[in-house]
Short mmCIF file of C-alpha atoms and ligand atoms in Angstrom, two decimals:
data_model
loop_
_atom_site.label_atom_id
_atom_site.label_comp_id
_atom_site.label_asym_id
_atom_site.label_seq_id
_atom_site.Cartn_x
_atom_site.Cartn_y
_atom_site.Cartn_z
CA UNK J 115 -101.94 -93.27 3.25
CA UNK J 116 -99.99 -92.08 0.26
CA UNK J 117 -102.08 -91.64 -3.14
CA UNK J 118 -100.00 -94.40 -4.54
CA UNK J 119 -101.10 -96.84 -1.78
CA UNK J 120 -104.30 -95.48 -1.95
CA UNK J 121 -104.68 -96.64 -6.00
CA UNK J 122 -102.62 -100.10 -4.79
CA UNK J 123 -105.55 -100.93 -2.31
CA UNK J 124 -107.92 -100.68 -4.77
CA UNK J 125 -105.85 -102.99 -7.23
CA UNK J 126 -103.95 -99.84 -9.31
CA UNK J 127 -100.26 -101.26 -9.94
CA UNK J 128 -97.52 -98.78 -9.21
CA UNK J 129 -96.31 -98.48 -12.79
CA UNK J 130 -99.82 -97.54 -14.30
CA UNK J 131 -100.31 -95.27 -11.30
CA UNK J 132 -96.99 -93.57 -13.00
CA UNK J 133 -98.01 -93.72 -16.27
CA UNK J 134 -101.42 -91.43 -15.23
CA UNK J 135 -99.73 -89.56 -13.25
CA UNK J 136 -97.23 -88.67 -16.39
CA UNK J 137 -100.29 -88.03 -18.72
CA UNK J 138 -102.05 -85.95 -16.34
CA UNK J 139 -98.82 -83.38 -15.90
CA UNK J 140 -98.95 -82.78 -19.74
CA UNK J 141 -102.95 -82.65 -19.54
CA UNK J 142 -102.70 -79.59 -17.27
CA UNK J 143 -103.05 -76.53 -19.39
CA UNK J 144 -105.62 -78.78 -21.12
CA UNK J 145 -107.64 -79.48 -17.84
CA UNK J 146 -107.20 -76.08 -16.87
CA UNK J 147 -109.02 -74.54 -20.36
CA UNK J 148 -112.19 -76.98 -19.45
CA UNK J 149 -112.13 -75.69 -16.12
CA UNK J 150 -112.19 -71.96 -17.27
CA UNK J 151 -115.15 -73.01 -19.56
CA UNK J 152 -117.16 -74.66 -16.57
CA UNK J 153 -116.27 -71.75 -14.60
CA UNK J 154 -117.98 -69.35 -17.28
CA UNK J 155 -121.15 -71.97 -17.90
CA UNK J 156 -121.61 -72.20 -13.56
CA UNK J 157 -121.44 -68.23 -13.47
CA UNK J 158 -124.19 -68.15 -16.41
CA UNK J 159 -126.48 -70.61 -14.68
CA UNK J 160 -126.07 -68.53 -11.08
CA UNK J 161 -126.31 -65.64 -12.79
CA UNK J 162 -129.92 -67.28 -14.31
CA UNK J 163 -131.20 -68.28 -10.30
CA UNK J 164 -130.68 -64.73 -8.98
CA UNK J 165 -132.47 -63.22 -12.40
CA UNK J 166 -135.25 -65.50 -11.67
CA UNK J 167 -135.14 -65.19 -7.84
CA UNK J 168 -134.96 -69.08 -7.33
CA UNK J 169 -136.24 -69.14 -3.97
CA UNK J 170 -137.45 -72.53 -1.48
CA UNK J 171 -140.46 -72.63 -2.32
CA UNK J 172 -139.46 -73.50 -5.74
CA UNK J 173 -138.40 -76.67 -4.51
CA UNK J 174 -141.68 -77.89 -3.41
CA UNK J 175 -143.40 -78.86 -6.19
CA UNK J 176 -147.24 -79.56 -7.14
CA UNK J 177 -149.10 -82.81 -7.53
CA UNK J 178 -152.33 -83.73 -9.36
CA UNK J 179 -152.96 -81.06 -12.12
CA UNK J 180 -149.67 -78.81 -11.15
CA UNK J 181 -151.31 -75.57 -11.69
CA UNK J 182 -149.37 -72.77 -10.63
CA UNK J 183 -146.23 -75.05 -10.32
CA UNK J 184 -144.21 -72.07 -9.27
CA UNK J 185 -141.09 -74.05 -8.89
CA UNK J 186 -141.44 -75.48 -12.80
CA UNK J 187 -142.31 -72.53 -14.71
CA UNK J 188 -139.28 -70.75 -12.69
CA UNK J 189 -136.78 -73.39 -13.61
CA UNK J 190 -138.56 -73.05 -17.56
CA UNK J 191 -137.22 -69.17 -16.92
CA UNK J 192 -133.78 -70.67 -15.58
CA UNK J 193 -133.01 -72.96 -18.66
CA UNK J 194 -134.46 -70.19 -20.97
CA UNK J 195 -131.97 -67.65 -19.60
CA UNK J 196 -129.11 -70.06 -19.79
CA UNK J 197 -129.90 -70.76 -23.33
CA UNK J 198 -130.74 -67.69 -23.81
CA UNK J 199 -134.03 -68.53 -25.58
CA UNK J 200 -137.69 -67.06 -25.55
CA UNK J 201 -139.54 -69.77 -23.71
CA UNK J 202 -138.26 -73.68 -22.30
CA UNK J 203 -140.41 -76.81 -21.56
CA UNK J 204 -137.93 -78.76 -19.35
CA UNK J 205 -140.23 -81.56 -17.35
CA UNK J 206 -140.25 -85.10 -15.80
CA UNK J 207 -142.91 -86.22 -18.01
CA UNK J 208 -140.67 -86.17 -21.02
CA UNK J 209 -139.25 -89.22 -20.40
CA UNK J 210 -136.13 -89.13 -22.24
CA UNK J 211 -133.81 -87.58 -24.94
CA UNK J 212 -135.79 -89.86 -27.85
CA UNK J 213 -138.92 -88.59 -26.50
CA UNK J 214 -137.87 -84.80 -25.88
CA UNK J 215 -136.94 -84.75 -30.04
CA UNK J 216 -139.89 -86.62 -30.96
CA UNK J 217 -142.16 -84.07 -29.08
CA UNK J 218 -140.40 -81.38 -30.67
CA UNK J 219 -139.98 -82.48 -34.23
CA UNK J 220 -143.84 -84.25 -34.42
CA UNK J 221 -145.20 -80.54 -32.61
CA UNK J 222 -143.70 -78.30 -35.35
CA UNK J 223 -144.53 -80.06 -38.29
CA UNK J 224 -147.96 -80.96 -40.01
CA UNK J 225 -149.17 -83.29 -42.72
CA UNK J 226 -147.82 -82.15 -46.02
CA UNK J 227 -144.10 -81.19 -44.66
CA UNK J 228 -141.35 -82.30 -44.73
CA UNK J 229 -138.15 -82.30 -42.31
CA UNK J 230 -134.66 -82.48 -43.13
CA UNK J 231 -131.49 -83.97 -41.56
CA UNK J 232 -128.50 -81.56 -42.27
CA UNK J 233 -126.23 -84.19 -40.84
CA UNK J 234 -126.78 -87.13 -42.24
CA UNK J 235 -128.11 -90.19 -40.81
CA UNK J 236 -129.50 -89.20 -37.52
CA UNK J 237 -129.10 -90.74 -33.90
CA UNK J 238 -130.70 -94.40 -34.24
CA UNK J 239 -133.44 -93.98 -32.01
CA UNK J 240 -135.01 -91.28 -34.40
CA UNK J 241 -134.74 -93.68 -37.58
CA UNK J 242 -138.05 -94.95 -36.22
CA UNK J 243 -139.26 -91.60 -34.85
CA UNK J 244 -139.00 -90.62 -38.42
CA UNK J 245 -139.98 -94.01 -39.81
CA UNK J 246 -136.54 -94.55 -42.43
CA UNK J 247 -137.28 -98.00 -40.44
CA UNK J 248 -141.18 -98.86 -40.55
CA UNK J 249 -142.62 -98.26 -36.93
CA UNK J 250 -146.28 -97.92 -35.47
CA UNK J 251 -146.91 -93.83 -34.90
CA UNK J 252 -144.34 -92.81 -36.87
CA UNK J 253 -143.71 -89.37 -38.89
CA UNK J 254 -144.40 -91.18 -42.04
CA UNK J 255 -147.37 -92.79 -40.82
CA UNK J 256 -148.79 -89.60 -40.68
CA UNK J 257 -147.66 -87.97 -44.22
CA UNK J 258 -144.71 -86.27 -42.93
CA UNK J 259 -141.97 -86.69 -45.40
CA UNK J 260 -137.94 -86.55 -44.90
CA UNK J 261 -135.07 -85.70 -46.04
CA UNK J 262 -131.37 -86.29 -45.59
CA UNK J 263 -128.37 -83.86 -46.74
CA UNK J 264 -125.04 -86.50 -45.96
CA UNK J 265 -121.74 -84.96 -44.54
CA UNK J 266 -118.74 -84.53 -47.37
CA UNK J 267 -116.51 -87.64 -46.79
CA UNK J 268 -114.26 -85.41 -44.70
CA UNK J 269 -117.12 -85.03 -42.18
CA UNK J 270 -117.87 -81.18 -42.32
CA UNK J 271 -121.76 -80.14 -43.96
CA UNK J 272 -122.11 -79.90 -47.44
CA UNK J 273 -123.88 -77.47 -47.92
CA UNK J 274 -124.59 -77.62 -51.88
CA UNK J 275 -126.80 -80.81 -50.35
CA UNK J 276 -128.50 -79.06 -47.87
CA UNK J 277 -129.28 -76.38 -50.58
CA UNK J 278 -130.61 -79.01 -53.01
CA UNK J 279 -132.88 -80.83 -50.40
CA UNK J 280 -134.74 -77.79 -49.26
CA UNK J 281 -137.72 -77.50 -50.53
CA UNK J 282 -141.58 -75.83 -50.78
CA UNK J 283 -142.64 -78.31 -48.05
CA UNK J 284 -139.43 -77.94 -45.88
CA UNK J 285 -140.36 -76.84 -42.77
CA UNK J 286 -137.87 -78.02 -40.00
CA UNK J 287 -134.39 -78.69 -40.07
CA UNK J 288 -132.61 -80.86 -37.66
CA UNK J 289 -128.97 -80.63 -36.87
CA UNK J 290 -127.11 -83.35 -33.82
CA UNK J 291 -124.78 -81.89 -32.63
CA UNK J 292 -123.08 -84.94 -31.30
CA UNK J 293 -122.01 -87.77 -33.11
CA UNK J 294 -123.65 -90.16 -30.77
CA UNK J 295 -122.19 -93.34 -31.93
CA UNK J 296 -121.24 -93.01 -35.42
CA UNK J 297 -117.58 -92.40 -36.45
CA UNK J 298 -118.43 -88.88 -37.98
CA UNK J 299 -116.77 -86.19 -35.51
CA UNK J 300 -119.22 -83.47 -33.80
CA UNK J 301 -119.93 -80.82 -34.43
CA UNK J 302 -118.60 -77.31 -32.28
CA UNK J 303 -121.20 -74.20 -31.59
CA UNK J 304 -119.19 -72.36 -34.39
CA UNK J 305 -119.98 -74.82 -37.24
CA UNK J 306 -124.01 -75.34 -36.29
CA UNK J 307 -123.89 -71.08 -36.06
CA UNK J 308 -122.20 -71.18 -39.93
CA UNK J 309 -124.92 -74.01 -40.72
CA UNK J 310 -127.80 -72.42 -39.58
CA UNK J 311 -126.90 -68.99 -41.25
CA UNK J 312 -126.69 -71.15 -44.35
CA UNK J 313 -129.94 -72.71 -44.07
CA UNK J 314 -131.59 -69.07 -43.48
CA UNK J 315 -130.25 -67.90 -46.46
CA UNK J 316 -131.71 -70.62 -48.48
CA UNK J 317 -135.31 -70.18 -46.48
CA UNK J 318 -135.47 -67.14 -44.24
CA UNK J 319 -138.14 -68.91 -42.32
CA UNK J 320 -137.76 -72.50 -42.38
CA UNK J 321 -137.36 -73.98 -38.56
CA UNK J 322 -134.35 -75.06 -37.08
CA UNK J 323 -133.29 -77.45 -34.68
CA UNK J 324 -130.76 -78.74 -33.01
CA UNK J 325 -130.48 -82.27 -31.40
CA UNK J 326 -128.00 -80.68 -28.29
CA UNK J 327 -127.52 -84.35 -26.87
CA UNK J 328 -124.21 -84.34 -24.62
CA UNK J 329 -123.30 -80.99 -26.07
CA UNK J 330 -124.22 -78.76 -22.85
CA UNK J 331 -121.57 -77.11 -21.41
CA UNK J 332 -118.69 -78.67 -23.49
CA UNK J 333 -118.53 -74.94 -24.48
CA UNK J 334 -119.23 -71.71 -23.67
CA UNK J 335 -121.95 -70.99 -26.03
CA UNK J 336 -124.87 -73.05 -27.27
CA UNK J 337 -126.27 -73.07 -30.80
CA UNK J 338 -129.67 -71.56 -29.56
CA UNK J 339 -127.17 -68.53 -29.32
CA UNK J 340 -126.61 -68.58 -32.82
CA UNK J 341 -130.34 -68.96 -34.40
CA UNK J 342 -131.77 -72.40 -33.46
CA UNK J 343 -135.09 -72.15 -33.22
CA UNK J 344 -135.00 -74.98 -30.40
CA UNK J 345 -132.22 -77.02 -28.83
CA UNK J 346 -133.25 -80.51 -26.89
CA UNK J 347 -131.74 -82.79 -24.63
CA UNK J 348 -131.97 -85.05 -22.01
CA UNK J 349 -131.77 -84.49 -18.13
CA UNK J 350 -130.11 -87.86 -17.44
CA UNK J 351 -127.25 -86.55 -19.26
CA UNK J 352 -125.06 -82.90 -19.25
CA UNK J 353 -127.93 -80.98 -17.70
CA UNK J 354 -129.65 -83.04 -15.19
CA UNK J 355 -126.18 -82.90 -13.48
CA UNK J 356 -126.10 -86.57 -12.55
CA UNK J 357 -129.17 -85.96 -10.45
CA UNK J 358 -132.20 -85.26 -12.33
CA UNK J 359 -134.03 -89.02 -12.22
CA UNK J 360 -136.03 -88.32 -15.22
CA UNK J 361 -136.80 -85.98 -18.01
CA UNK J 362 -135.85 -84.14 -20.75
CA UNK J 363 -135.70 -80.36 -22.03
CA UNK J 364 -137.01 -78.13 -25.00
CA UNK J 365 -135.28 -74.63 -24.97
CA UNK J 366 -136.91 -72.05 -27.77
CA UNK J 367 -139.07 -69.65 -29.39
CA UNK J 368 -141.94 -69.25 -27.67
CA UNK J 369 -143.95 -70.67 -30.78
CA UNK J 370 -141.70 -73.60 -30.97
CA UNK J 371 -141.81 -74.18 -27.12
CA UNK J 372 -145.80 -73.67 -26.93
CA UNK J 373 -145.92 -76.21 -30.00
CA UNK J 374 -144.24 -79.09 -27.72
CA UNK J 375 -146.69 -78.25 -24.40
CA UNK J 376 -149.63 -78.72 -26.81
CA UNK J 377 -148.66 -81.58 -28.26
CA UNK J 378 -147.19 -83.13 -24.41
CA UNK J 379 -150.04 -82.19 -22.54
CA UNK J 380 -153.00 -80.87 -24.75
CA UNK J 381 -154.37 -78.57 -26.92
CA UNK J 382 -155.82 -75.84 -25.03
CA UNK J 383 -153.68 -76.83 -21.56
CA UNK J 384 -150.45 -76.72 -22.67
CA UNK J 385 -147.67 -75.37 -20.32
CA UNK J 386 -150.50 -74.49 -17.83
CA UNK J 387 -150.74 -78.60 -16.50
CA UNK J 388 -148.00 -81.15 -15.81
CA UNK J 389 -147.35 -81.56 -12.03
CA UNK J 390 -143.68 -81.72 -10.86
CA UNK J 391 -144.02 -83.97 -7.92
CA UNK J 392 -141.37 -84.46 -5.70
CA UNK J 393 -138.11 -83.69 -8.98
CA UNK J 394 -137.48 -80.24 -8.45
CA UNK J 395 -135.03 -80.22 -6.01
CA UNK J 396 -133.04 -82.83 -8.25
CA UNK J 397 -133.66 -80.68 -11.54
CA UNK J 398 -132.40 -76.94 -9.71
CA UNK J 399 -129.63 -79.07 -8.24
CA UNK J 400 -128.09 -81.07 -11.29
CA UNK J 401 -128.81 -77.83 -13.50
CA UNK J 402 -126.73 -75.85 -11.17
CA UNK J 403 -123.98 -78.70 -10.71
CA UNK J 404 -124.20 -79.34 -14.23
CA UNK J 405 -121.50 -77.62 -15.97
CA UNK J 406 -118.52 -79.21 -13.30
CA UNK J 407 -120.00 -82.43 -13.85
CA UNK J 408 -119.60 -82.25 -17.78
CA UNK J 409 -115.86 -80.58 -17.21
CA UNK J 410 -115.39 -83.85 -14.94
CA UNK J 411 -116.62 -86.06 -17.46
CA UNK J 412 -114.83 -84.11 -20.65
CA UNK J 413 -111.34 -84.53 -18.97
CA UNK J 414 -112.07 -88.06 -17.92
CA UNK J 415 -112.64 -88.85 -21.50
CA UNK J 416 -109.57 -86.83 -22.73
CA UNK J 417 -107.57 -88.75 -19.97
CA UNK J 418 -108.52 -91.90 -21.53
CA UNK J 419 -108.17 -90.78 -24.91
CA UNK J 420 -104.41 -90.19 -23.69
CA UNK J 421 -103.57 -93.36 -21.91
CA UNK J 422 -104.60 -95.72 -24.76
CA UNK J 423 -103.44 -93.67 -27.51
CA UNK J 424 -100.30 -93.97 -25.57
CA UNK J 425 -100.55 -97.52 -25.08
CA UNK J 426 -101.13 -98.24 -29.13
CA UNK J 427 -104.85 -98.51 -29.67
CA UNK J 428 -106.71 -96.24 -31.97
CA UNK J 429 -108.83 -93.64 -30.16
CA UNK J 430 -111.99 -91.40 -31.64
CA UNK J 431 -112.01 -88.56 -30.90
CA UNK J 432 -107.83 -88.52 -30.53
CA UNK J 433 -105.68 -87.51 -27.35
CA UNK J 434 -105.25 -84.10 -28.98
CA UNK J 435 -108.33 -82.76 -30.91
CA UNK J 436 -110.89 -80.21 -29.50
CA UNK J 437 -114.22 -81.17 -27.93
CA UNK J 438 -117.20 -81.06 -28.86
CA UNK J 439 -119.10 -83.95 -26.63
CA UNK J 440 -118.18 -85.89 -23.86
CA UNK J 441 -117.83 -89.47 -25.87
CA UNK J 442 -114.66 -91.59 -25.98
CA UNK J 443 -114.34 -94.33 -28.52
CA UNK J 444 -111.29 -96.87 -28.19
CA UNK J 445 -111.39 -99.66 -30.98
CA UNK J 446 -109.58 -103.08 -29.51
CA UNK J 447 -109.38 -105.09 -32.82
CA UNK J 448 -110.32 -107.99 -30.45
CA UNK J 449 -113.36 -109.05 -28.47
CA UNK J 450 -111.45 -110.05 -25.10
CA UNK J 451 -110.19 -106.60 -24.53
CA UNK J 452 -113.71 -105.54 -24.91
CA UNK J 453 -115.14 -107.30 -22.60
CA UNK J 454 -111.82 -106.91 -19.94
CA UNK J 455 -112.72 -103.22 -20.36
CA UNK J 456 -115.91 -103.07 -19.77
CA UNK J 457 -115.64 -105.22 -16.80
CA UNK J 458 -113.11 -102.83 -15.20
CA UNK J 459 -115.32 -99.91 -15.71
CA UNK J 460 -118.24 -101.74 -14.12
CA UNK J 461 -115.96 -103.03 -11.37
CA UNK J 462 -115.16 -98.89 -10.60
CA UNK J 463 -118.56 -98.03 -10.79
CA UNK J 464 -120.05 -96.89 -6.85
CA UNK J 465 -122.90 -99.28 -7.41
CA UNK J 466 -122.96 -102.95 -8.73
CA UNK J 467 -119.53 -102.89 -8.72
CA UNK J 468 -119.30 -106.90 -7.95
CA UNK J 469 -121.40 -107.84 -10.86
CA UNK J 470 -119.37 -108.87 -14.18
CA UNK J 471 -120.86 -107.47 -17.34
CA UNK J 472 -121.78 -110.48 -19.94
CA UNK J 473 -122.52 -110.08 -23.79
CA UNK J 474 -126.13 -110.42 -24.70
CA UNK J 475 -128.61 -110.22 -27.92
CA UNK J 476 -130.07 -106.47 -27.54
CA UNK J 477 -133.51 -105.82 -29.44
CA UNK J 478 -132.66 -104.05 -32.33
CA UNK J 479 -128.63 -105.00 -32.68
CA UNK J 480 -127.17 -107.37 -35.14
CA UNK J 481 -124.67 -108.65 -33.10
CA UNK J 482 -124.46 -108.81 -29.42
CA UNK J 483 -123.67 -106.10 -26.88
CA UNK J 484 -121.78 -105.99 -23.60
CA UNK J 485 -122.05 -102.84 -21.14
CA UNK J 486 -121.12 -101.29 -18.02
CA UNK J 487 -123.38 -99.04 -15.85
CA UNK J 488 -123.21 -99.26 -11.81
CA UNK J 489 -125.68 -96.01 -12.17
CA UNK J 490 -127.80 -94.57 -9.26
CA UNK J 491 -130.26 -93.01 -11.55
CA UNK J 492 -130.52 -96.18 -14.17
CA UNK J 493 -129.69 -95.84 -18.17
CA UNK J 494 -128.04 -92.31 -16.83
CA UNK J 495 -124.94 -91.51 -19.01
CA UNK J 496 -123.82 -88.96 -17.66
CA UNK J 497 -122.93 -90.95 -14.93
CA UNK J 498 -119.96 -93.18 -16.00
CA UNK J 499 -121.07 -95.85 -18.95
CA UNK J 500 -119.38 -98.04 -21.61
CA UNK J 501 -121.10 -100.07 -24.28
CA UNK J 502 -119.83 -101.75 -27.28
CA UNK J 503 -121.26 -104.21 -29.98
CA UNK J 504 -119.01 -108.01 -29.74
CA UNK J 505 -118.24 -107.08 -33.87
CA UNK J 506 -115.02 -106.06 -35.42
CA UNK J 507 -113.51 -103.15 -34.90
CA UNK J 508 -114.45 -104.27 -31.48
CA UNK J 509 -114.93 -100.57 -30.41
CA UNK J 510 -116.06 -99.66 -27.03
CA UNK J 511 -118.16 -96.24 -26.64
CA UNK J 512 -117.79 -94.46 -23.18
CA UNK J 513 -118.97 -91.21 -21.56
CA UNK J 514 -120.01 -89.25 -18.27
CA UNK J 515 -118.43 -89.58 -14.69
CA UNK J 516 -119.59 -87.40 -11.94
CA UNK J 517 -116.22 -86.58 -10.65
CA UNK J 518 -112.83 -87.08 -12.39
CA UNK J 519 -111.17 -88.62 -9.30
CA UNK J 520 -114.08 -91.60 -10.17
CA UNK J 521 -113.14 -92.06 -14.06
CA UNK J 522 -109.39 -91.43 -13.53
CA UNK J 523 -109.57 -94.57 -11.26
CA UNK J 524 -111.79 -96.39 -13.55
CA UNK J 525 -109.60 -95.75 -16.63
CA UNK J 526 -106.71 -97.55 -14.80
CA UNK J 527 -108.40 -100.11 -13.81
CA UNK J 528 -109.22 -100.85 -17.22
CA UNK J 529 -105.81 -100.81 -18.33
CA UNK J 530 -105.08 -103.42 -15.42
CA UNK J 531 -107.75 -105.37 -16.41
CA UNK J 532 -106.30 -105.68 -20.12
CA UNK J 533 -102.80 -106.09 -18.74
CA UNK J 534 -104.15 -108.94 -16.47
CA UNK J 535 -106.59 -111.00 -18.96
CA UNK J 536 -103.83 -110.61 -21.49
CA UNK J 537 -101.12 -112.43 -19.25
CA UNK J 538 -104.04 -115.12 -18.31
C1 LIG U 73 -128.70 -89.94 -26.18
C2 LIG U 73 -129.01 -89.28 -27.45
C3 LIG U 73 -130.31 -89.27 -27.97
C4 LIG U 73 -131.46 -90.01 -27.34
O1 LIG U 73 -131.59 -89.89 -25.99
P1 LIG U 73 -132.23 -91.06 -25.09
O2 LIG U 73 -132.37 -90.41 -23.78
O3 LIG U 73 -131.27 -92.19 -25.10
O4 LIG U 73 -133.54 -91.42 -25.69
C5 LIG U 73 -130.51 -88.58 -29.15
N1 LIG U 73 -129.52 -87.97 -29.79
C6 LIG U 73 -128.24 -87.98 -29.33
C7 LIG U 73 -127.17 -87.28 -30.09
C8 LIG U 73 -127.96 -88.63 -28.16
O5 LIG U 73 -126.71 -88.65 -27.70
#
């Protein structure tokens, strides 16, 4: 069976089979840049298993207290190598990315101080992690004050702002590195580095961290390189490789990291308890797959990015610019096309793939949200995922995708779907 028939059986018309094809031949030196990157980032993280002779009895794991977990605090060595930081918490019982910058943030801060945003308006989940929206446990609650420097209008820091809000009681500074799901763009490993140089000059010892959220791997270096005094993240996104079921990840000085394992476990036990169970094998092997899984899911996005810029909708970030994440925005100006594309994307997906998507009220939206996620390790996204709010501009958010071959296919079919709902 020819490719062509191949895409035809699974509902690909020949024309939009073309049309890839034709944007993939002018991707190529594109593609071929990511893959030189992922090539570096897999070398770095081999480089890190042999340093820290990763052996099989790493892979066993511990249960009940997890003392002497040999296989976690050699994987803690791993990430800290990659990263190239002092010390790493990176366990299951950090539950996600939310919780892995709450531990860090609420660990390295005491009554009295005060934090600051050098981005703006942080990702939503920490609005009540900080407690700009009133919520039970939060920063505020417990006399921890914040602060906010906003981007210029043209998106880059401003840095006269981030002078003016430090202060006596600054002690940490927080920097995403992705946009998440605003319409600012992200930020590259070069800007953070100029950032955080910035904010050292203005307090040599103020903390600084940086929210690394599907950053990992998109480039060659990682801001830790470049002075952060801790970079977090999630395992169900670049790291965990599309395997890790659970956790999340604290790279950092080793005051910084010991901070965290107080504050997760307990003062006095800190990195010493915290069984593994039966995750290791999924955390060596998504670390180690991690940075071909990201490449997979950058050119996926940039692939889509391409087809509907070419087809006349707006894209964010463009078919052209650099990247610094692995989100794709494409704004519909109309609810149907929403909807047809997230149904194609579920319909692609390797699990749930008969179920059709509906809009529905989500706890803590103001207007209703439709999504697409036939996930094997649920709420993963760096598996492939699409979400979007049913409110003008009618934009649709999507990342991850395990292997191109999966999003390439996906990315048609949602161009078939559009084509096909708009002829209905
Ligand atoms: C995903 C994400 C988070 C939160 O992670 P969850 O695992 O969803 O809690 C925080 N910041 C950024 C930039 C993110 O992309």
């Amino acid at each position: 069976m020819s490719t062509k028939e191949m895409y035809r059986s699974l509902g690909i018309r020949e024309e939009l089979y073309e049309l890839g094809e034709e944007v993939l031949q002018e991707l190529k030196p594109r593609f071929d840049k990511i893959d030189e990157t992922a090539e570096v980032n897999q070398l770095k993280i081999l480089r890190a298993f042999h340093k820290e002779r990763v052996s099989e009895a790493c892979l066993y794991g511990t249960k009940g207290y997890g003392y002497n977990d040999i296989g976690r605090d050699t994987l803690e060595r791993v990430y800290a190598d990659v990263f190239k930081t002092e010390d790493a918490l990176v366990r299951p019982q950090i539950t996600c990315g939310t919780h892995a910058l709450s531990l860090a943030i609420f660990s390295n801060l005491r009554p009295g101080d005060e934090l600051l945003s050098a981005a703006g308006k942080p990702y939503d989940t920490l609005e009540e992690v900080i407690g700009i929206r009133e919520s039970r446990g939060s920063l505020k609650e417990y006399g921890i004050s914040y602060a906010q420097a906003d981007l210029k209008s043209d998106g880059s820091f401003d840095f006269d702002s981030i002078r003016e809000n430090i202060n006596k009681r600054t002690k940490l500074v927080t920097i995403q590195r992705s946009k998440g799901y605003q319409t600012r763009r992200s930020f590259g490993v070069k800007d953070i580095a100029e950032t955080i140089s910035f904010i050292r000059s203005v307090k040599k010892d103020v903390r600084i961290m940086v929210d690394n959220c599907y950053g990992e791997f998109v480039e060659r270096e990682e801001p830790s390189e470049y002075g952060a005094d801790m970079v977090v993240g999630s395992l169900i996104k670049n790291p965990g490789g599309g395997l890790a079921p659970i956790g999340g990840y604290i790279c950092g000085t080793k005051e910084c990291v010991e901070n965290a394992a107080y504050r997760l476990t307990s003062p006095g036990l800190g990195k010493e308890v915290g069984a593994s169970l039966g995750v290791l094998p999924e955390f060596y092997q998504g670390f180690f797959l991690s940075p071909v899984v990201t490449a997979a899911a950058l050119k996926g996005a940039i692939f889509a990015a391409n087809i509907y810029e070419r087809l006349g909708y707006d894209v964010l970030p463009n078919g052209k610019e650099e990247r610094h994440d692995i989100i794709q925005a494409v704004t519909f100006n109309d609810p149907k096309s929403l909807i047809s594309f997230c149904r194609a994307i579920q319909a692609a997906a390797p699990v749930d793939s008969f179920v059709a998507p509906e809009p529905w009220d989500m706890p803590g939206y103001d207007s209703e949200v439709i999504m697409a996620a036939g996930n094997f390790v649920s709420g993963s996204s760096i598996e492939l995922s699409a979400d979007g709010p049913l409110r003008p501009p009618y934009s649709v958010y999507f990342q991850g995708g395990l292997t191109f071959p999966h999003v390439k296919y996906a990315i048609l079919n949602s161009v078939e779907y559009l084509m096909r709902d708009r002829d209905t």
